Short mmCIF file of C-alpha atoms in Angstrom, two decimals:
data_model
loop_
_atom_site.label_atom_id
_atom_site.label_comp_id
_atom_site.label_asym_id
_atom_site.label_seq_id
_atom_site.Cartn_x
_atom_site.Cartn_y
_atom_site.Cartn_z
CA ALA A 1 6.93 15.13 6.16
CA GLN A 2 7.38 12.42 3.61
CA ARG A 3 5.79 12.50 0.20
CA VAL A 4 5.88 10.32 -2.89
CA THR A 5 4.85 11.57 -6.30
CA GLN A 6 4.13 9.46 -9.35
CA PRO A 7 3.41 11.99 -12.08
CA GLU A 8 1.84 9.55 -14.54
CA LYS A 9 -1.55 8.12 -13.68
CA LEU A 10 -1.64 6.06 -16.88
CA LEU A 11 1.16 4.68 -19.03
CA SER A 12 0.70 2.69 -22.20
CA VAL A 13 3.42 0.96 -24.20
CA PHE A 14 3.63 -1.79 -26.77
CA LYS A 15 5.08 -5.18 -26.04
CA GLY A 16 8.85 -5.18 -26.40
CA ALA A 17 9.18 -1.44 -25.86
CA PRO A 18 11.12 0.01 -22.93
CA VAL A 19 9.10 1.29 -20.02
CA GLU A 20 9.90 3.73 -17.25
CA LEU A 21 7.56 4.51 -14.37
CA LYS A 22 8.55 7.71 -12.66
CA CYS A 23 8.72 8.24 -8.92
CA ASN A 24 9.96 11.25 -7.01
CA TYR A 25 10.07 11.59 -3.26
CA SER A 26 10.45 14.18 -0.56
CA TYR A 27 11.98 13.21 2.76
CA SER A 28 14.47 14.93 5.01
CA GLY A 29 16.18 11.78 6.25
CA SER A 30 17.68 8.75 4.58
CA PRO A 31 14.83 7.01 2.78
CA GLU A 32 14.05 3.41 2.05
CA LEU A 33 12.28 3.11 -1.30
CA PHE A 34 10.09 0.33 -2.64
CA TRP A 35 7.99 -0.55 -5.65
CA TYR A 36 4.77 -2.47 -5.04
CA VAL A 37 2.61 -3.97 -7.79
CA GLN A 38 -1.04 -4.97 -7.97
CA TYR A 39 -1.99 -7.27 -10.83
CA SER A 40 -5.61 -7.60 -11.84
CA ARG A 41 -7.65 -9.40 -9.15
CA GLN A 42 -4.58 -9.93 -7.00
CA ARG A 43 -3.41 -8.33 -3.81
CA LEU A 44 -0.77 -5.64 -3.59
CA GLN A 45 2.70 -7.18 -3.31
CA LEU A 46 6.29 -6.07 -3.10
CA LEU A 47 8.11 -5.93 -6.43
CA LEU A 48 11.49 -4.64 -5.35
CA ARG A 49 13.29 -2.46 -2.83
CA HIS A 50 16.23 -0.18 -3.44
CA ILE A 51 18.36 -1.64 -0.68
CA SER A 52 18.51 -5.07 -2.30
CA ARG A 53 19.61 -3.73 -5.69
CA GLU A 54 18.10 -6.71 -7.46
CA SER A 55 16.20 -7.14 -10.70
CA ILE A 56 12.76 -8.69 -10.37
CA LYS A 57 10.84 -9.82 -13.46
CA GLY A 58 13.28 -7.73 -15.50
CA PHE A 59 12.52 -4.56 -13.57
CA THR A 60 15.20 -2.42 -11.94
CA ALA A 61 15.08 0.81 -10.00
CA ASP A 62 17.95 3.02 -8.95
CA LEU A 63 17.77 5.45 -6.09
CA ASN A 64 19.03 8.85 -7.18
CA LYS A 65 19.37 10.98 -4.07
CA GLY A 66 20.45 14.04 -6.03
CA GLU A 67 17.26 14.03 -8.06
CA THR A 68 15.21 12.42 -5.24
CA SER A 69 13.94 9.86 -7.70
CA PHE A 70 13.40 6.11 -7.78
CA HIS A 71 12.20 5.38 -11.30
CA LEU A 72 11.21 1.85 -12.26
CA LYS A 73 12.55 0.59 -15.58
CA LYS A 74 12.29 -2.42 -17.82
CA PRO A 75 14.00 -2.63 -21.21
CA PHE A 76 11.39 -4.84 -22.90
CA ALA A 77 7.85 -4.71 -21.57
CA GLN A 78 5.64 -7.81 -21.61
CA GLU A 79 1.85 -8.02 -21.65
CA GLU A 80 1.89 -9.68 -18.22
CA ASP A 81 3.50 -6.52 -16.81
CA SER A 82 0.16 -4.73 -17.12
CA ALA A 83 -0.77 -3.76 -13.57
CA MET A 84 -0.97 -0.91 -11.07
CA TYR A 85 2.44 0.11 -9.74
CA TYR A 86 2.96 1.99 -6.51
CA CYS A 87 6.17 3.64 -5.43
CA ALA A 88 6.56 3.76 -1.65
CA LEU A 89 8.85 5.42 0.84
CA SER A 90 9.59 4.31 4.36
CA GLY A 91 10.58 7.06 6.74
CA ARG A 92 11.22 7.07 10.45
CA ILE A 93 8.54 8.62 12.66
CA ALA A 94 10.25 11.39 14.62
CA GLY A 95 11.13 10.42 18.18
CA THR A 96 10.38 6.74 17.69
CA SER A 97 11.98 3.63 16.29
CA TYR A 98 8.95 3.08 14.07
CA GLY A 99 8.55 3.87 10.43
CA LYS A 100 5.74 4.79 8.12
CA LEU A 101 5.25 3.49 4.60
CA THR A 102 3.90 6.22 2.34
CA PHE A 103 2.64 5.39 -1.13
CA GLY A 104 2.50 7.43 -4.29
CA GLN A 105 -0.70 7.82 -6.27
CA GLY A 106 0.03 4.80 -8.41
CA THR A 107 0.59 4.34 -12.15
CA ILE A 108 -1.53 2.00 -14.24
CA LEU A 109 0.71 0.36 -16.82
CA THR A 110 -0.88 -1.17 -19.88
CA VAL A 111 1.26 -3.18 -22.25
CA HIS A 112 -0.41 -3.68 -25.63
CA PRO A 113 0.31 -6.72 -27.84
CA ASP B 1 -2.48 -20.59 3.29
CA THR B 2 -3.67 -17.00 3.20
CA ALA B 3 -1.15 -14.78 4.97
CA VAL B 4 -3.33 -11.71 5.55
CA SER B 5 -7.06 -12.19 5.34
CA GLN B 6 -9.84 -9.64 5.57
CA THR B 7 -13.55 -10.11 5.94
CA PRO B 8 -15.84 -9.25 4.37
CA LYS B 9 -14.56 -8.80 0.82
CA TYR B 10 -17.54 -6.62 -0.10
CA LEU B 11 -19.71 -4.51 2.16
CA VAL B 12 -22.69 -2.44 1.06
CA THR B 13 -24.46 -0.46 3.74
CA GLN B 14 -26.58 2.61 4.32
CA MET B 15 -25.44 5.96 5.60
CA GLY B 16 -25.49 6.21 9.35
CA ASN B 17 -24.87 2.53 9.98
CA ASP B 18 -22.00 1.10 12.02
CA LYS B 19 -19.86 -1.61 10.48
CA SER B 20 -16.69 -3.57 11.17
CA ILE B 21 -14.00 -5.06 8.97
CA LYS B 22 -11.86 -7.84 10.37
CA CYS B 23 -8.24 -8.62 9.60
CA GLU B 24 -6.06 -11.52 10.63
CA GLN B 25 -2.47 -12.41 9.77
CA ASN B 26 -0.80 -15.77 10.29
CA LEU B 27 2.74 -14.62 9.55
CA GLY B 28 3.73 -13.96 13.14
CA HIS B 29 4.29 -10.29 12.35
CA ASP B 30 4.41 -7.66 15.06
CA THR B 31 2.96 -4.77 13.09
CA MET B 32 -0.37 -4.38 11.33
CA TYR B 33 -1.83 -1.54 9.29
CA TRP B 34 -5.01 -0.21 7.75
CA TYR B 35 -4.85 1.63 4.44
CA LYS B 36 -7.62 3.35 2.49
CA GLN B 37 -7.65 3.34 -1.29
CA ASP B 38 -9.97 5.99 -2.67
CA SER B 39 -11.74 6.17 -6.02
CA LYS B 40 -8.60 7.58 -7.63
CA LYS B 41 -6.60 4.59 -6.37
CA PHE B 42 -4.65 6.76 -3.94
CA LEU B 43 -3.43 4.52 -1.10
CA LYS B 44 -3.21 6.27 2.24
CA ILE B 45 -2.25 4.91 5.64
CA MET B 46 -4.85 5.20 8.37
CA PHE B 47 -3.49 3.31 11.38
CA SER B 48 -0.64 1.07 12.41
CA TYR B 49 -0.32 -1.11 15.49
CA ASN B 50 2.77 -2.77 16.88
CA ASN B 51 2.13 -5.56 19.38
CA LYS B 52 -1.35 -4.19 20.06
CA GLU B 53 -0.02 -0.68 20.63
CA LEU B 54 -1.24 2.17 18.40
CA ILE B 55 1.71 3.69 16.55
CA ILE B 56 0.19 5.69 13.71
CA ASN B 57 -3.15 7.47 13.69
CA GLU B 58 -3.14 9.48 10.53
CA THR B 59 -5.72 12.23 11.09
CA VAL B 60 -8.57 9.83 10.56
CA PRO B 61 -12.03 10.89 11.80
CA ASN B 62 -12.73 9.42 15.22
CA ARG B 63 -15.67 7.58 13.71
CA PHE B 64 -12.97 5.10 12.74
CA SER B 65 -11.76 3.01 15.65
CA PRO B 66 -9.20 0.25 15.25
CA LYS B 67 -9.10 -2.60 17.72
CA SER B 68 -6.23 -5.03 18.17
CA PRO B 69 -7.18 -7.87 20.54
CA ASP B 70 -3.83 -9.54 19.88
CA LYS B 71 -0.96 -8.97 17.51
CA ALA B 72 -2.44 -11.28 14.88
CA HIS B 73 -5.66 -9.30 14.57
CA LEU B 74 -6.49 -5.70 13.72
CA ASN B 75 -10.14 -4.89 13.22
CA LEU B 76 -11.58 -1.63 11.95
CA HIS B 77 -14.88 -0.36 13.29
CA ILE B 78 -16.61 2.54 11.57
CA ASN B 79 -19.46 4.45 13.20
CA SER B 80 -22.08 6.58 11.47
CA LEU B 81 -20.95 5.72 7.98
CA GLU B 82 -20.87 8.53 5.42
CA LEU B 83 -20.92 8.48 1.62
CA GLY B 84 -17.29 9.60 1.58
CA ASP B 85 -16.25 6.48 3.44
CA SER B 86 -16.84 4.46 0.29
CA ALA B 87 -13.44 3.05 -0.67
CA VAL B 88 -11.36 -0.10 -0.64
CA TYR B 89 -9.78 -0.74 2.74
CA PHE B 90 -6.60 -2.77 2.89
CA CYS B 91 -5.12 -4.47 5.89
CA ALA B 92 -1.40 -5.22 5.91
CA SER B 93 1.26 -6.59 8.21
CA SER B 94 5.03 -6.49 8.45
CA GLN B 95 7.58 -8.25 10.57
CA GLU B 96 8.46 -5.16 12.56
CA GLY B 97 7.47 -1.55 12.66
CA THR B 98 10.40 0.29 11.16
CA GLY B 99 8.77 0.30 7.76
CA ASN B 100 11.84 -1.21 6.18
CA THR B 101 10.52 -4.73 5.92
CA GLU B 102 8.10 -5.98 3.31
CA ALA B 103 4.44 -5.28 3.96
CA PHE B 104 2.02 -8.09 3.15
CA PHE B 105 -1.45 -7.01 2.11
CA GLY B 106 -4.89 -8.49 2.38
CA GLN B 107 -7.15 -8.69 -0.65
CA GLY B 108 -9.05 -5.58 0.36
CA THR B 109 -12.60 -4.84 1.49
CA ARG B 110 -14.69 -2.79 -0.91
CA LEU B 111 -17.02 -0.65 1.19
CA THR B 112 -19.93 1.04 -0.53
CA VAL B 113 -22.07 3.45 1.46
CA VAL B 114 -25.43 4.25 -0.12
#
């Protein structure tokens, strides 16, 4: 079974402060991890994936297999970062070549001016 | 150009009714999905189809029946609607079904059962 846990439902920070959105996962195989974001009145969209190791909009996330974590970080939060963030894990469906994308519960980030 | 489009955007209906939500993608993707987002914003997969073939059926009541007439369309039909079916339903698509490629989402359909 694959599971994604985001322990914080709500996270509030002030503009310019560092922000870290926590994500832990459970999966027996080699996971692919993603962060998706949903801004107000917009559709859910991919923010970044661990395999690309890139920084998007100042956000980075490092896969830590020892701690089974994939926390999302940004050193200086901006007001436009306020959104719902979902951590997601892609795991192979046993006996097939298909995968399943499982989402965490989501974290609502609010960045105050 | 809207990549993944769902209709309707809002749906209010009475208990016991049957309703359908339509989804179309113009990205040429092979795989399409339905997700349910409940009142606590928890996003859970319901179904996935790859080239019109059902791949994932995630213990969803059989009142829910997906239909994929072609790989660009995945419709969701719900029979005998219940209060607990009230949620936002998201359609999504991806290039292939391994789960390792980006999923593109529709804008969601907010279903309210009264």
